[in-house]
Every structure is written in structure tokens, then in C-alpha cells.
mmCIF file of C-alpha atoms in Angstrom:
data_model
loop_
_atom_site.group_PDB
_atom_site.id
_atom_site.type_symbol
_atom_site.label_atom_id
_atom_site.label_comp_id
_atom_site.label_asym_id
_atom_site.label_seq_id
_atom_site.Cartn_x
_atom_site.Cartn_y
_atom_site.Cartn_z
ATOM 1 C CA UNK A 691 -24.509 24.889 -9.835
ATOM 2 C CA UNK A 692 -26.752 23.868 -12.720
ATOM 3 C CA UNK A 693 -30.337 22.630 -12.987
ATOM 4 C CA UNK A 694 -31.368 19.089 -13.783
ATOM 5 C CA UNK A 695 -32.377 20.252 -17.269
ATOM 6 C CA UNK A 696 -28.923 21.717 -17.876
ATOM 7 C CA UNK A 697 -27.297 18.551 -16.507
ATOM 8 C CA UNK A 698 -29.392 16.501 -18.943
ATOM 9 C CA UNK A 699 -27.813 18.337 -21.875
ATOM 10 C CA UNK A 700 -24.355 17.349 -20.631
ATOM 11 C CA UNK A 701 -25.274 13.821 -19.554
ATOM 12 C CA UNK A 702 -28.421 12.607 -21.389
ATOM 13 C CA UNK A 703 -28.583 9.296 -19.459
ATOM 14 C CA UNK A 704 -28.700 10.898 -16.000
ATOM 15 C CA UNK A 705 -31.776 11.844 -13.974
ATOM 16 C CA UNK A 706 -30.887 14.515 -11.395
ATOM 17 C CA UNK A 707 -32.633 17.504 -9.823
ATOM 18 C CA UNK A 708 -29.507 19.656 -9.913
ATOM 19 C CA UNK A 709 -25.744 19.273 -10.132
ATOM 20 C CA UNK A 710 -22.408 20.944 -9.486
ATOM 21 C CA UNK A 711 -20.576 21.131 -12.824
ATOM 22 C CA UNK A 712 -16.770 21.165 -12.599
ATOM 23 C CA UNK A 713 -15.368 21.348 -16.163
ATOM 24 C CA UNK A 714 -11.768 20.851 -14.959
ATOM 25 C CA UNK A 715 -12.487 17.337 -13.670
ATOM 26 C CA UNK A 716 -10.986 14.532 -15.720
ATOM 27 C CA UNK A 717 -9.757 10.953 -15.917
ATOM 28 C CA UNK A 718 -6.117 10.188 -15.198
ATOM 29 C CA UNK A 719 -4.170 7.683 -17.308
ATOM 30 C CA UNK A 720 -2.004 6.294 -14.494
ATOM 31 C CA UNK A 721 -0.008 3.616 -16.415
ATOM 32 C CA UNK A 722 0.995 6.083 -19.140
ATOM 33 C CA UNK A 723 1.940 8.693 -16.537
ATOM 34 C CA UNK A 724 4.146 6.284 -14.559
ATOM 35 C CA UNK A 725 5.870 4.900 -17.675
ATOM 36 C CA UNK A 726 6.584 8.461 -18.840
ATOM 37 C CA UNK A 727 8.124 9.348 -15.473
ATOM 38 C CA UNK A 728 10.257 6.216 -15.661
ATOM 39 C CA UNK A 729 11.580 7.155 -19.110
ATOM 40 C CA UNK A 730 12.354 10.714 -18.015
ATOM 41 C CA UNK A 731 14.112 9.548 -14.839
ATOM 42 C CA UNK A 732 16.204 7.047 -16.781
ATOM 43 C CA UNK A 733 17.198 9.719 -19.320
ATOM 44 C CA UNK A 734 18.245 12.175 -16.599
ATOM 45 C CA UNK A 735 20.213 9.756 -14.427
ATOM 46 C CA UNK A 736 23.756 8.613 -15.177
ATOM 47 C CA UNK A 737 22.936 5.132 -13.906
ATOM 48 C CA UNK A 738 19.282 4.366 -14.725
ATOM 49 C CA UNK A 739 19.642 0.855 -13.305
ATOM 50 C CA UNK A 740 19.579 2.419 -9.840
ATOM 51 C CA UNK A 741 15.827 1.999 -10.019
ATOM 52 C CA UNK A 742 15.639 -1.238 -8.010
ATOM 53 C CA UNK A 743 12.443 -3.203 -8.535
ATOM 54 C CA UNK A 744 10.902 -6.085 -6.583
ATOM 55 C CA UNK A 745 12.929 -5.178 -3.507
ATOM 56 C CA UNK A 746 11.969 -4.822 0.127
ATOM 57 C CA UNK A 747 13.500 -2.413 2.604
ATOM 58 C CA UNK A 748 14.075 -4.632 5.640
ATOM 59 C CA UNK A 749 15.932 -2.171 7.833
ATOM 60 C CA UNK A 750 17.153 1.426 8.059
ATOM 61 C CA UNK A 751 20.011 2.693 10.209
ATOM 62 C CA UNK A 752 19.841 6.453 10.760
ATOM 63 C CA UNK A 753 23.260 7.951 11.328
ATOM 64 C CA UNK A 754 24.442 11.527 11.893
ATOM 65 C CA UNK A 755 23.955 12.946 8.400
ATOM 66 C CA UNK A 756 23.046 9.887 6.385
ATOM 67 C CA UNK A 757 21.053 6.672 6.314
ATOM 68 C CA UNK A 758 22.022 3.076 5.609
ATOM 69 C CA UNK A 759 19.240 1.077 3.973
ATOM 70 C CA UNK A 760 19.197 -2.710 4.053
ATOM 71 C CA UNK A 761 17.360 -4.007 0.989
ATOM 72 C CA UNK A 762 16.341 -7.534 0.103
ATOM 73 C CA UNK A 763 15.671 -8.560 -3.479
ATOM 74 C CA UNK A 764 12.621 -10.807 -3.412
ATOM 75 C CA UNK A 765 12.590 -12.354 -6.897
ATOM 76 C CA UNK A 766 14.727 -15.308 -7.960
ATOM 77 C CA UNK A 767 17.842 -15.852 -5.901
ATOM 78 C CA UNK A 768 17.497 -13.576 -2.908
ATOM 79 C CA UNK A 769 20.219 -10.993 -2.578
ATOM 80 C CA UNK A 770 20.847 -8.460 0.148
ATOM 81 C CA UNK A 771 21.931 -4.933 -0.655
ATOM 82 C CA UNK A 772 23.156 -2.054 1.446
ATOM 83 C CA UNK A 773 22.678 1.531 0.304
ATOM 84 C CA UNK A 774 23.810 4.787 1.841
ATOM 85 C CA UNK A 775 22.097 8.117 1.196
ATOM 86 C CA UNK A 776 22.256 11.632 2.602
ATOM 87 C CA UNK A 777 18.567 12.432 2.015
ATOM 88 C CA UNK A 778 15.729 9.941 2.434
ATOM 89 C CA UNK A 779 12.253 10.602 1.046
ATOM 90 C CA UNK A 780 9.796 8.052 2.373
ATOM 91 C CA UNK A 781 7.141 7.831 -0.360
ATOM 92 C CA UNK A 782 6.421 4.120 0.088
ATOM 93 C CA UNK A 783 2.651 4.343 -0.308
ATOM 94 C CA UNK A 784 0.895 1.547 1.563
ATOM 95 C CA UNK A 785 4.141 0.795 3.399
ATOM 96 C CA UNK A 786 5.163 4.380 4.227
ATOM 97 C CA UNK A 787 4.068 3.994 7.853
ATOM 98 C CA UNK A 788 6.249 0.883 8.222
ATOM 99 C CA UNK A 789 9.258 2.671 6.730
ATOM 100 C CA UNK A 790 8.664 5.673 9.005
ATOM 101 C CA UNK A 791 8.620 3.395 12.060
ATOM 102 C CA UNK A 792 12.023 1.976 11.074
ATOM 103 C CA UNK A 793 13.436 5.489 11.371
ATOM 104 C CA UNK A 794 11.312 6.913 14.203
ATOM 105 C CA UNK A 795 9.675 4.125 16.256
ATOM 106 C CA UNK A 796 7.790 6.642 18.388
ATOM 107 C CA UNK A 797 6.061 8.401 15.485
ATOM 108 C CA UNK A 798 2.564 9.240 16.867
ATOM 109 C CA UNK A 799 0.438 7.871 14.024
ATOM 110 C CA UNK A 800 -1.539 4.691 13.406
ATOM 111 C CA UNK A 801 -2.038 3.117 9.994
ATOM 112 C CA UNK A 802 -5.279 1.944 8.469
ATOM 113 C CA UNK A 803 -6.158 0.183 5.208
ATOM 114 C CA UNK A 804 -9.335 0.392 3.164
ATOM 115 C CA UNK A 805 -10.079 -1.935 0.268
ATOM 116 C CA UNK A 806 -12.009 -0.272 -2.539
ATOM 117 C CA UNK A 807 -13.986 -2.517 -4.874
ATOM 118 C CA UNK A 808 -15.384 -1.674 -8.312
ATOM 119 C CA UNK A 809 -17.973 -3.049 -10.677
ATOM 120 C CA UNK A 810 -18.338 -1.885 -14.258
ATOM 121 C CA UNK A 811 -20.629 -1.913 -17.300
ATOM 122 C CA UNK A 812 -20.211 -1.304 -21.013
ATOM 123 C CA UNK A 813 -21.526 1.840 -22.666
ATOM 124 C CA UNK A 814 -24.389 1.631 -25.150
ATOM 125 C CA UNK A 815 -26.698 4.101 -26.867
ATOM 126 C CA UNK A 816 -28.987 4.697 -23.874
ATOM 127 C CA UNK A 817 -26.383 3.985 -21.188
ATOM 128 C CA UNK A 818 -23.250 6.101 -21.149
ATOM 129 C CA UNK A 819 -21.593 9.060 -19.454
ATOM 130 C CA UNK A 820 -19.250 11.665 -20.869
ATOM 131 C CA UNK A 821 -17.488 12.679 -17.660
ATOM 132 C CA UNK A 822 -17.030 11.706 -14.018
ATOM 133 C CA UNK A 823 -20.313 11.618 -12.102
ATOM 134 C CA UNK A 824 -20.296 11.783 -8.287
ATOM 135 C CA UNK A 825 -23.188 11.569 -5.808
ATOM 136 C CA UNK A 826 -23.354 13.895 -2.818
ATOM 137 C CA UNK A 827 -20.419 13.033 -0.458
ATOM 138 C CA UNK A 828 -21.076 11.295 2.859
ATOM 139 C CA UNK A 829 -19.129 11.374 6.117
ATOM 140 C CA UNK A 830 -18.296 7.752 7.005
ATOM 141 C CA UNK A 831 -17.623 6.977 10.684
ATOM 142 C CA UNK A 832 -15.642 3.774 11.285
ATOM 143 C CA UNK A 833 -16.227 1.406 14.251
ATOM 144 C CA UNK A 834 -13.038 2.594 15.957
ATOM 145 C CA UNK A 835 -14.185 6.216 15.797
ATOM 146 C CA UNK A 836 -12.102 7.200 12.787
ATOM 147 C CA UNK A 837 -13.826 9.009 9.950
ATOM 148 C CA UNK A 838 -13.344 10.091 6.363
ATOM 149 C CA UNK A 839 -15.284 11.896 3.668
ATOM 150 C CA UNK A 840 -16.531 9.324 1.161
ATOM 151 C CA UNK A 841 -17.350 10.426 -2.372
ATOM 152 C CA UNK A 842 -19.514 7.335 -2.665
ATOM 153 C CA UNK A 843 -19.735 4.887 -5.541
ATOM 154 C CA UNK A 844 -19.240 7.205 -8.492
ATOM 155 C CA UNK A 845 -19.180 6.740 -12.245
ATOM 156 C CA UNK A 846 -15.865 7.016 -14.064
ATOM 157 C CA UNK A 847 -15.210 6.371 -17.770
ATOM 158 C CA UNK A 848 -12.152 4.150 -18.167
ATOM 159 C CA UNK A 849 -9.313 5.286 -20.379
ATOM 160 C CA UNK A 850 -6.736 3.300 -22.273
ATOM 161 C CA UNK A 851 -4.759 3.091 -25.507
ATOM 162 C CA UNK A 852 -6.685 3.061 -28.796
ATOM 163 C CA UNK A 853 -5.553 1.207 -31.932
ATOM 164 C CA UNK A 854 -2.951 3.950 -32.537
ATOM 165 C CA UNK A 855 -1.625 3.813 -29.001
ATOM 166 C CA UNK A 856 -3.152 7.138 -27.982
ATOM 167 C CA UNK A 857 -5.085 7.553 -24.740
ATOM 168 C CA UNK A 858 -8.826 7.410 -25.403
ATOM 169 C CA UNK A 859 -12.080 6.863 -23.521
ATOM 170 C CA UNK A 860 -12.810 3.120 -23.393
ATOM 171 C CA UNK A 861 -16.177 1.358 -23.563
ATOM 172 C CA UNK A 862 -16.096 0.401 -19.861
ATOM 173 C CA UNK A 863 -17.566 2.640 -17.150
ATOM 174 C CA UNK A 864 -16.576 2.030 -13.526
ATOM 175 C CA UNK A 865 -18.901 2.106 -10.506
ATOM 176 C CA UNK A 866 -17.099 2.533 -7.213
ATOM 177 C CA UNK A 867 -15.182 2.402 -5.084
ATOM 178 C CA UNK A 868 -17.100 0.979 -2.140
ATOM 179 C CA UNK A 869 -14.780 0.554 0.837
ATOM 180 C CA UNK A 870 -14.204 -2.161 3.438
ATOM 181 C CA UNK A 871 -11.614 -1.866 6.204
ATOM 182 C CA UNK A 872 -8.934 -4.581 5.990
ATOM 183 C CA UNK A 873 -5.853 -5.417 8.034
ATOM 184 C CA UNK A 874 -3.603 -6.621 5.217
ATOM 185 C CA UNK A 875 -2.458 -4.153 2.515
ATOM 186 C CA UNK A 876 -2.407 -7.034 0.030
ATOM 187 C CA UNK A 877 -5.939 -8.304 0.727
ATOM 188 C CA UNK A 878 -7.456 -7.813 -2.724
ATOM 189 C CA UNK A 879 -10.390 -10.187 -2.237
ATOM 190 C CA UNK A 880 -13.910 -9.116 -3.139
ATOM 191 C CA UNK A 881 -16.708 -9.264 -0.558
ATOM 192 C CA UNK A 882 -19.325 -6.707 -1.647
ATOM 193 C CA UNK A 883 -22.323 -7.966 -3.622
ATOM 194 C CA UNK A 884 -22.961 -6.408 -7.019
ATOM 195 C CA UNK A 885 -26.471 -5.389 -5.897
ATOM 196 C CA UNK A 886 -24.856 -2.811 -3.582
ATOM 197 C CA UNK A 887 -23.163 -1.168 -6.563
ATOM 198 C CA UNK A 888 -26.363 -1.300 -8.585
ATOM 199 C CA UNK A 889 -28.442 0.331 -5.845
ATOM 200 C CA UNK A 890 -25.824 3.034 -5.263
ATOM 201 C CA UNK A 891 -26.167 4.539 -8.758
ATOM 202 C CA UNK A 892 -29.623 3.354 -9.831
ATOM 203 C CA UNK A 893 -31.399 6.508 -8.514
ATOM 204 C CA UNK A 894 -29.615 8.760 -11.019
ATOM 205 C CA UNK A 895 -28.904 6.221 -13.788
ATOM 206 C CA UNK A 896 -32.365 4.768 -14.577
ATOM 207 C CA UNK A 897 -31.459 2.811 -17.717
ATOM 208 C CA UNK A 898 -28.932 0.658 -15.878
ATOM 209 C CA UNK A 899 -29.956 -2.959 -15.183
ATOM 210 C CA UNK A 900 -28.264 -5.098 -12.564
ATOM 211 C CA UNK A 901 -27.454 -7.660 -15.254
ATOM 212 C CA UNK A 902 -25.338 -5.026 -17.020
ATOM 213 C CA UNK A 903 -22.773 -5.143 -14.219
ATOM 214 C CA UNK A 904 -19.665 -7.292 -14.003
ATOM 215 C CA UNK A 905 -16.764 -7.281 -11.574
ATOM 216 C CA UNK A 906 -14.062 -4.635 -11.984
ATOM 217 C CA UNK A 907 -10.765 -4.220 -10.160
ATOM 218 C CA UNK A 908 -9.944 -3.870 -6.471
ATOM 219 C CA UNK A 909 -7.488 -1.486 -4.838
ATOM 220 C CA UNK A 910 -6.135 -0.666 -1.383
ATOM 221 C CA UNK A 911 -5.609 2.791 0.089
ATOM 222 C CA UNK A 912 -3.437 3.478 3.107
ATOM 223 C CA UNK A 913 -4.767 5.994 5.593
ATOM 224 C CA UNK A 914 -3.499 7.477 8.824
ATOM 225 C CA UNK A 915 -6.135 7.123 11.524
ATOM 226 C CA UNK A 916 -8.025 10.274 12.485
ATOM 227 C CA UNK A 917 -6.340 12.300 9.727
ATOM 228 C CA UNK A 918 -8.322 13.776 6.846
ATOM 229 C CA UNK A 919 -5.486 15.054 4.681
ATOM 230 C CA UNK A 920 -2.015 14.153 3.440
ATOM 231 C CA UNK A 921 0.768 14.152 6.038
ATOM 232 C CA UNK A 922 4.032 15.465 4.604
ATOM 233 C CA UNK A 923 6.480 16.028 7.419
ATOM 234 C CA UNK A 924 10.157 16.316 8.170
ATOM 235 C CA UNK A 925 11.285 13.685 10.647
ATOM 236 C CA UNK A 926 11.722 15.228 14.094
ATOM 237 C CA UNK A 927 14.857 13.221 14.896
ATOM 238 C CA UNK A 928 16.452 13.160 11.432
ATOM 239 C CA UNK A 929 15.640 16.348 9.479
ATOM 240 C CA UNK A 930 17.181 15.039 6.246
ATOM 241 C CA UNK A 931 14.250 12.592 6.030
ATOM 242 C CA UNK A 932 10.760 13.527 4.820
ATOM 243 C CA UNK A 933 7.773 11.210 5.273
ATOM 244 C CA UNK A 934 4.695 11.160 3.023
ATOM 245 C CA UNK A 935 1.922 9.375 4.939
ATOM 246 C CA UNK A 936 -1.736 8.757 4.140
ATOM 247 C CA UNK A 937 -1.277 9.698 0.485
ATOM 248 C CA UNK A 938 -4.688 8.592 -0.751
ATOM 249 C CA UNK A 939 -6.553 10.028 -3.725
ATOM 250 C CA UNK A 940 -5.884 12.550 -5.238
ATOM 251 C CA UNK A 941 -2.194 12.033 -4.417
ATOM 252 C CA UNK A 942 -1.461 10.373 -7.762
ATOM 253 C CA UNK A 943 -3.176 13.106 -9.760
ATOM 254 C CA UNK A 944 -1.385 15.746 -7.692
ATOM 255 C CA UNK A 945 1.943 13.889 -7.570
ATOM 256 C CA UNK A 946 3.933 16.386 -9.653
ATOM 257 C CA UNK A 947 2.866 19.245 -7.388
ATOM 258 C CA UNK A 948 3.562 17.100 -4.318
ATOM 259 C CA UNK A 949 6.986 16.223 -5.719
ATOM 260 C CA UNK A 950 7.825 19.886 -6.205
ATOM 261 C CA UNK A 951 6.636 20.657 -2.674
ATOM 262 C CA UNK A 952 8.890 17.936 -1.228
ATOM 263 C CA UNK A 953 11.854 18.967 -3.407
ATOM 264 C CA UNK A 954 11.487 22.559 -2.175
ATOM 265 C CA UNK A 955 11.592 21.271 1.409
ATOM 266 C CA UNK A 956 14.842 19.450 0.659
ATOM 267 C CA UNK A 957 16.544 22.361 -1.078
#
């Protein structure tokens, strides 16, 4: 815990009374990470084309010691595929609940989707941050009684490739996310006024003007109702299947550790 004066040395554009400084916090370059995993998987696998893209799992038949997956290719001429596997890891993100229900219809969980919207501004001499900046977290209670801990609209420097292709801090700084509950996991519309984003960070970022803001991206997270943590479980009926449900942030950042945890369960 540091004083406002100490925080000012780290972040000259902020006005705070005190802060919790976590030096290990950082920004994650998700596209670079995923492309690197893809290259490594392709190099390790005898048949790298087994990574099937733009496909939907439309049905799963659990059998004694294996599963038959019915897959539909959804681009171009539709084709139907059938795959057999001995071990099934359900890491389908927003659709993990739907996949789990194909295997165990009586799974006692309900899904929920939140749309997170962002605005952003460009750094300048008197308006910049060097690291992630979070307000004090709030407990958000949803109309249906569900709840989650919201880190609030926070400030995050964007990262991306520089002119040499190396990951670097970009000029854009994100404000968000601010969440709205939605029913459709592909509902990426924007409904929150930019003034809400401005007011959320204005108390500790005094040099920001509302006119500095412009619309950023939108994302969807998939939650499991009334759960406040990841759910990684072995299927009760078919123990050679493991479900990963409600894998919201920081699941991507922690994905290598999660992968090892799941692999250890399998072996």
C-alpha cells in the first residue's frame, strides 16, 4: 500500500489518496499468444490439419470409453464430420455449457452472458498511464439474485506490434469494461453512453475530457450463475470428460497453468 504522493511518482497523471501497487501486473498480448500456441501445436502434431476451424459441434454421443462427436462445417459447402475420441476436454468458452449439456443433460448449472463494452483515448503529454489502473472493486448484484465482483471500468494500455513486429505499448488506452447482461453470446452491440465511461474514471484522471473518448471494442464473457470462480470438473457420468465452465478473466492469462492442471487430471 502506497501513499498518493508515491503513486504520483509512478503515474504522474493520476490523482489518488492512496493505492495498492502490484508490480507483477501486466498487459497480455492475446493474439501473439494464441498464434504462438497454434505454431507449437502444429509442430508437435503429426497431422496439424486436425485443427478444424469454423466448425460447430452439433451432437455428442457418449459411449462406454469413448465419445462420438458430430461436427458441421459452417463455411462454404456445408460438410458433416464424425470424430471419435477417448478423452474429451470441453473448453468451448462461451459455448462450454451447451457442450456440457450434450453430454450430461442434468448438469446442475445455469449459464449467463455479460457484454463488456470499452471506450478508449490516445495518450498525450499530460494524459497517459504506464500500467494498469483499477478503482476499488464493487460487488454487483444482478436482478435475478446472481452476483459477481466487478473491478469496474479500469485503465489498460493497449499493446500491439511495433514497426519491427515486436510487442510494444500502443498509443491507445482502454477504459472498461462496463457490463450489461445479454441473452445471446454473439450480441456485440453497444448500448452504454460514453459519458458513463468518462464519469467512471474522471475522479482519478483529472486531465481527461469527454471529447477525448471514442468507442473501443466489445466482448462477451460466459458465466455460470451464482458461481464466483472457475468450474473445472470431471463429468459425473463419463469420467474421461472434463468440463471447463465459467472461464472468465483471468482464464486466458492463466491458461497455461489451467492447461497443466487439466492435463494432470487426465494423466
